[in-house]
Amino acid sequence: MTSDRAEVTMLVNGDYEYWQYYVHFDGAWHLTVEGNGPTWGWDDPRVIKW
């Protein structure tokens, strides 16, 4: 199954977590939200304005 949304979790310097959330449209991935913690409901259009 393919999806038009992706969540990327990175561990920076071995102890700092960082999240990036992407949505795929127009043939490319676009950064939607990023921050130092998970964003619950990030794929819900009522929570995050695309």
mmCIF file of C-alpha atoms in Angstrom:
data_model
loop_
_atom_site.group_PDB
_atom_site.id
_atom_site.type_symbol
_atom_site.label_atom_id
_atom_site.label_comp_id
_atom_site.label_asym_id
_atom_site.label_seq_id
_atom_site.Cartn_x
_atom_site.Cartn_y
_atom_site.Cartn_z
ATOM 1 C CA MET A 1 0.000 0.000 0.000
ATOM 2 C CA THR A 2 1.266 3.479 -0.820
ATOM 3 C CA SER A 3 0.502 6.660 1.047
ATOM 4 C CA ASP A 4 0.655 10.374 0.332
ATOM 5 C CA ARG A 5 1.963 11.159 3.842
ATOM 6 C CA ALA A 6 5.247 10.303 5.566
ATOM 7 C CA GLU A 7 6.675 10.708 9.062
ATOM 8 C CA VAL A 8 10.470 10.915 9.496
ATOM 9 C CA THR A 9 12.027 10.534 12.952
ATOM 10 C CA MET A 10 15.693 11.414 13.447
ATOM 11 C CA LEU A 11 17.985 10.939 16.406
ATOM 12 C CA VAL A 12 20.391 13.900 16.420
ATOM 13 C CA ASN A 13 23.737 13.629 18.252
ATOM 14 C CA GLY A 14 22.541 10.390 19.827
ATOM 15 C CA ASP A 15 20.116 11.997 22.274
ATOM 16 C CA TYR A 16 17.845 14.548 20.567
ATOM 17 C CA GLU A 17 14.756 13.390 18.671
ATOM 18 C CA TYR A 18 13.422 15.438 15.759
ATOM 19 C CA TRP A 19 10.315 14.800 13.632
ATOM 20 C CA GLN A 20 9.418 15.880 10.112
ATOM 21 C CA TYR A 21 6.099 15.275 8.391
ATOM 22 C CA TYR A 22 5.669 15.284 4.620
ATOM 23 C CA VAL A 23 2.767 15.166 2.212
ATOM 24 C CA HIS A 24 3.113 14.040 -1.410
ATOM 25 C CA PHE A 25 1.447 16.057 -4.158
ATOM 26 C CA ASP A 26 2.310 17.435 -7.605
ATOM 27 C CA GLY A 27 4.861 14.617 -7.983
ATOM 28 C CA ALA A 28 7.043 15.682 -5.033
ATOM 29 C CA TRP A 29 7.275 15.421 -1.236
ATOM 30 C CA HIS A 30 6.640 18.665 0.659
ATOM 31 C CA LEU A 31 7.573 19.335 4.282
ATOM 32 C CA THR A 32 4.409 20.118 6.232
ATOM 33 C CA VAL A 33 5.362 20.127 9.923
ATOM 34 C CA GLU A 34 8.617 19.708 11.843
ATOM 35 C CA GLY A 35 9.612 19.880 15.469
ATOM 36 C CA ASN A 36 11.279 18.261 18.454
ATOM 37 C CA GLY A 37 8.404 15.946 19.298
ATOM 38 C CA PRO A 38 5.760 13.870 17.606
ATOM 39 C CA THR A 39 2.745 15.750 16.298
ATOM 40 C CA TRP A 40 -0.383 13.759 17.066
ATOM 41 C CA GLY A 41 -3.074 14.004 14.434
ATOM 42 C CA TRP A 42 -0.719 15.614 11.919
ATOM 43 C CA ASP A 43 -2.516 13.886 9.043
ATOM 44 C CA ASP A 44 -5.917 15.237 10.141
ATOM 45 C CA PRO A 45 -6.725 18.346 8.050
ATOM 46 C CA ARG A 46 -8.728 19.745 10.978
ATOM 47 C CA VAL A 47 -5.522 19.831 13.088
ATOM 48 C CA ILE A 48 -2.989 21.111 10.554
ATOM 49 C CA LYS A 49 -3.967 23.466 7.750
ATOM 50 C CA TRP A 50 -2.501 22.226 4.494
#
